[in-house]
Amino acid sequence: MKNAKKLFNSLPENEQLLLIEKVMPMSGAYRQLEDKENWSDGQWQLLHDEFINSIDWEQGKGLEKIDVHDKTYSIKGESELGNQYEAVGIYSDYILVSIEDLQLKNSTNESV
C-alpha cells in the first residue's frame, strides 16, 4: 500500500482525478481527492493497478534480476491525458506488477 500511495501522490492532479473517476465513479473526484487520507488500502491498490494498466508501457533496458521470476526494467509510457512518464518497472513472470521511481517527463496540466 505504501508504494501505491507514493505512486498516486507523485502524479499530476489531472491524472489523479481521472483515476478517481475510473475507480470510484460518481463519488465526486475533487471531494475524494481532498479526503484521500481516509482511503482504504484496497482503494489505494485499485488506483495503483488502474494507473499501471492504463498505460501501454514500453519496456527498455533490463536493470536487475531479482530472482528466477522477477526482474526490473526501465519503462516509459504515455497516459490517455498525454502525460509522459519514465519509471522502473517490476515484472514477475514477464507481467508488470509494480512501478518505482516514477518520473513525470511531460505534463499536459489540463483538468479532467
XYZ file of N, CA and C in Angstrom:
336
model
N 0.824 -1.189 0.000
C 0.000 0.000 0.000
C 0.862 1.243 0.000
N 1.986 1.219 0.691
C 2.843 2.395 0.767
C 3.303 2.827 -0.623
N 3.701 1.851 -1.456
C 4.134 2.165 -2.811
C 2.969 2.718 -3.635
N 1.767 2.174 -3.446
C 0.591 2.635 -4.183
C 0.282 4.095 -3.839
N 0.366 4.421 -2.572
C 0.094 5.786 -2.122
C 1.161 6.749 -2.649
N 2.410 6.335 -2.588
C 3.506 7.168 -3.078
C 3.369 7.405 -4.580
N 3.029 6.353 -5.324
C 2.851 6.479 -6.762
C 1.733 7.466 -7.073
N 0.580 7.299 -6.442
C -0.559 8.179 -6.692
C -0.213 9.629 -6.386
N 0.432 9.867 -5.255
C 0.761 11.236 -4.859
C 1.797 11.883 -5.766
N 2.542 11.089 -6.530
C 3.537 11.649 -7.446
C 2.930 12.047 -8.792
N 1.665 11.705 -9.011
C 1.006 12.016 -10.277
C 0.479 13.446 -10.291
N 0.406 14.059 -11.483
C -0.210 15.387 -11.567
C -1.704 15.301 -11.243
N -2.279 16.407 -10.831
C -3.668 16.406 -10.381
C -4.625 15.892 -11.453
N -4.409 16.236 -12.713
C -5.337 15.774 -13.743
C -5.347 14.253 -13.843
N -4.197 13.623 -13.648
C -4.110 12.163 -13.675
C -4.786 11.569 -12.445
N -4.592 12.194 -11.285
C -5.233 11.719 -10.062
C -6.753 11.756 -10.194
N -7.272 12.842 -10.716
C -8.724 12.988 -10.854
C -9.298 11.954 -11.828
N -8.603 11.707 -12.928
C -9.065 10.711 -13.890
C -9.088 9.315 -13.260
N -8.053 8.974 -12.506
C -8.017 7.671 -11.840
C -9.145 7.524 -10.832
N -9.418 8.584 -10.084
C -10.519 8.549 -9.116
C -11.836 8.316 -9.841
N -12.054 9.004 -10.953
C -13.283 8.825 -11.720
C -13.428 7.392 -12.216
N -12.315 6.765 -12.598
C -12.366 5.389 -13.098
C -12.604 4.381 -11.973
N -11.954 4.575 -10.847
C -12.008 3.606 -9.756
C -13.195 3.843 -8.825
N -13.561 5.098 -8.638
C -14.667 5.452 -7.743
C -15.667 6.339 -8.483
N -16.307 5.819 -9.543
C -17.206 6.657 -10.344
C -18.365 7.213 -9.517
N -18.784 8.389 -9.901
C -19.936 9.046 -9.276
C -19.706 9.397 -7.809
N -18.447 9.477 -7.388
C -18.176 9.758 -5.976
C -17.712 11.189 -5.748
N -17.584 11.970 -6.806
C -17.087 13.332 -6.663
C -15.572 13.338 -6.570
N -14.910 13.412 -7.712
C -13.451 13.258 -7.761
C -12.724 14.285 -6.899
N -13.143 15.548 -6.944
C -12.444 16.572 -6.150
C -12.638 16.319 -4.658
N -13.860 15.921 -4.284
C -14.124 15.630 -2.872
C -13.299 14.426 -2.425
N -13.240 13.392 -3.254
C -12.443 12.214 -2.919
C -10.965 12.570 -2.788
N -10.476 13.426 -3.691
C -9.071 13.829 -3.639
C -8.763 14.548 -2.327
N -9.679 15.395 -1.890
C -9.488 16.109 -0.623
C -9.523 15.158 0.575
N -10.221 14.034 0.422
C -10.422 13.091 1.524
C -9.540 11.849 1.388
N -8.468 11.941 0.595
C -7.667 10.752 0.278
C -6.986 10.125 1.488
N -6.763 10.847 2.547
C -6.127 10.266 3.734
C -7.027 9.247 4.427
N -8.300 9.230 4.074
C -9.240 8.277 4.669
C -9.504 7.073 3.773
N -8.795 6.965 2.661
C -8.996 5.834 1.751
C -8.473 4.550 2.378
N -9.092 3.456 1.991
C -8.668 2.141 2.484
C -7.458 1.649 1.677
N -6.781 0.651 2.211
C -5.659 0.037 1.488
C -6.135 -0.496 0.132
N -7.330 -1.032 0.095
C -7.886 -1.558 -1.148
C -8.081 -0.480 -2.203
N -8.537 0.700 -1.781
C -8.708 1.801 -2.729
C -7.358 2.255 -3.288
N -6.358 2.347 -2.417
C -5.026 2.721 -2.888
C -4.524 1.708 -3.914
N -4.728 0.432 -3.626
C -4.257 -0.616 -4.534
C -5.004 -0.573 -5.867
N -6.306 -0.315 -5.839
C -7.077 -0.197 -7.077
C -6.572 0.956 -7.940
N -6.282 2.085 -7.319
C -5.757 3.241 -8.057
C -4.398 2.922 -8.664
N -3.544 2.262 -7.892
C -2.220 1.850 -8.362
C -2.344 0.942 -9.578
N -3.177 -0.088 -9.451
C -3.344 -1.047 -10.535
C -3.958 -0.403 -11.773
N -4.929 0.473 -11.576
C -5.560 1.166 -12.705
C -4.537 2.013 -13.451
N -3.680 2.712 -12.717
C -2.657 3.528 -13.371
C -1.704 2.649 -14.173
N -1.208 1.600 -13.561
C -0.268 0.713 -14.254
C -0.898 0.141 -15.521
N -2.138 -0.308 -15.418
C -2.789 -0.972 -16.541
C -3.349 -0.016 -17.585
N -3.434 1.271 -17.265
C -3.999 2.232 -18.207
C -2.977 2.727 -19.228
N -1.723 2.372 -19.036
C -0.655 2.835 -19.920
C -0.010 1.636 -20.598
N 0.239 1.784 -21.899
C 0.950 0.752 -22.646
C 2.441 1.040 -22.470
N 3.033 0.441 -21.443
C 4.419 0.720 -21.080
C 5.383 0.100 -22.090
N 6.352 0.883 -22.488
C 7.414 0.399 -23.367
C 8.578 -0.040 -22.493
N 8.905 -1.307 -22.586
C 9.974 -1.863 -21.762
C 11.332 -1.507 -22.374
N 12.199 -0.976 -21.563
C 13.533 -0.612 -22.007
C 14.569 -1.590 -21.504
N 15.678 -1.043 -21.119
C 16.831 -1.825 -20.669
C 16.523 -2.586 -19.378
N 16.968 -3.851 -19.336
C 16.874 -4.629 -18.103
C 17.816 -4.058 -17.067
N 17.347 -3.926 -15.839
C 18.160 -3.307 -14.789
C 18.689 -4.314 -13.781
N 17.804 -5.174 -13.279
C 18.221 -6.089 -12.214
C 17.384 -7.365 -12.259
N 18.043 -8.476 -12.061
C 17.346 -9.750 -11.928
C 17.205 -10.009 -10.430
N 15.987 -9.995 -9.959
C 15.729 -10.169 -8.533
C 15.785 -11.651 -8.164
N 15.105 -12.469 -8.933
C 15.156 -13.921 -8.778
C 14.733 -14.536 -10.104
N 14.471 -15.819 -10.116
C 14.162 -16.510 -11.365
C 12.878 -15.966 -12.015
N 11.965 -15.409 -11.219
C 10.695 -14.907 -11.742
C 10.653 -13.392 -11.897
N 11.386 -12.665 -11.086
C 11.242 -11.220 -11.006
C 12.458 -10.478 -11.548
N 12.159 -9.439 -12.348
C 13.207 -8.599 -12.925
C 12.710 -7.165 -12.967
N 13.658 -6.225 -13.017
C 13.296 -4.823 -13.175
C 13.812 -4.317 -14.521
N 13.038 -3.408 -15.090
C 13.370 -2.797 -16.373
C 13.071 -1.312 -16.307
N 13.791 -0.536 -17.093
C 13.386 0.850 -17.281
C 12.179 0.810 -18.217
N 11.187 1.636 -17.922
C 9.983 1.669 -18.742
C 9.591 3.112 -19.006
N 8.839 3.328 -20.070
C 8.283 4.651 -20.331
C 6.942 4.474 -21.019
N 6.083 5.465 -20.826
C 4.761 5.393 -21.413
C 4.052 6.727 -21.336
N 2.914 6.778 -22.014
C 2.116 7.998 -22.060
C 0.682 7.670 -21.675
N 0.110 8.480 -20.790
C -1.262 8.259 -20.348
C -2.232 8.791 -21.399
N -3.512 8.464 -21.217
C -4.522 8.948 -22.159
C -4.671 10.465 -22.111
N -4.190 11.093 -21.058
C -4.217 12.550 -20.958
C -3.014 13.199 -21.644
N -2.059 12.394 -22.081
C -0.863 12.915 -22.733
C 0.311 13.134 -21.801
N 0.169 12.783 -20.523
C 1.288 12.869 -19.592
C 2.283 11.765 -19.919
N 3.563 12.118 -19.977
C 4.597 11.137 -20.306
C 5.409 10.818 -19.054
N 5.664 9.506 -18.868
C 6.329 9.025 -17.665
C 7.503 8.123 -17.998
N 8.452 8.096 -17.075
C 9.528 7.109 -17.058
C 9.573 6.541 -15.648
N 9.939 5.268 -15.542
C 9.952 4.616 -14.231
C 10.790 3.355 -14.284
N 10.871 2.708 -13.140
C 11.435 1.370 -13.043
C 10.248 0.437 -12.869
N 10.115 -0.513 -13.792
C 9.016 -1.460 -13.738
C 9.475 -2.771 -13.130
N 8.701 -3.291 -12.209
C 8.989 -4.577 -11.593
C 8.081 -5.612 -12.264
N 8.714 -6.582 -12.894
C 7.995 -7.614 -13.633
C 8.136 -8.942 -12.912
N 7.039 -9.686 -12.865
C 7.049 -11.034 -12.339
C 6.517 -11.941 -13.440
N 7.344 -12.874 -13.867
C 6.982 -13.742 -14.991
C 6.494 -12.924 -16.185
N 7.228 -11.870 -16.497
C 7.005 -11.007 -17.662
C 5.744 -10.151 -17.580
N 5.148 -10.047 -16.412
C 3.967 -9.212 -16.213
C 4.336 -8.064 -15.284
N 4.031 -6.841 -15.705
C 4.316 -5.665 -14.888
C 3.411 -5.680 -13.659
N 4.020 -5.704 -12.475
C 3.249 -5.785 -11.236
C 3.365 -4.542 -10.364
N 4.424 -3.752 -10.582
C 4.592 -2.555 -9.764
C 5.551 -1.590 -10.453
N 5.503 -0.354 -9.998
C 6.345 0.708 -10.541
C 7.034 1.419 -9.386
N 8.298 1.743 -9.587
C 9.048 2.541 -8.613
C 9.718 3.694 -9.343
N 10.100 4.700 -8.597
C 10.848 5.847 -9.119
C 10.170 6.484 -10.325
N 8.855 6.677 -10.242
C 8.102 7.291 -11.332
C 8.534 8.743 -11.509
N 8.793 9.117 -12.742
C 9.159 10.497 -13.075
C 8.253 11.000 -14.180
N 7.656 12.146 -13.948
C 6.850 12.803 -14.950
C 7.788 13.532 -15.899
N 7.754 13.184 -17.173
C 8.665 13.795 -18.149
C 7.995 14.944 -18.887
N 6.675 14.860 -19.063
C 5.949 15.917 -19.750
C 4.499 15.867 -19.274
N 3.970 16.987 -18.855
C 2.622 17.018 -18.321
C 1.731 17.921 -19.163
N 0.493 17.494 -19.342
C -0.475 18.328 -20.060
C -1.077 19.385 -19.140
N -1.076 19.124 -17.831
C -1.594 20.052 -16.817
C -3.007 20.542 -17.103
N -3.808 19.743 -17.773
C -5.194 20.110 -18.026
C -6.089 19.321 -17.088
N -7.141 19.948 -16.616
C -8.084 19.256 -15.738
C -8.883 18.258 -16.545
N -9.419 17.279 -15.833
C -10.238 16.242 -16.468
C -11.545 16.849 -16.890
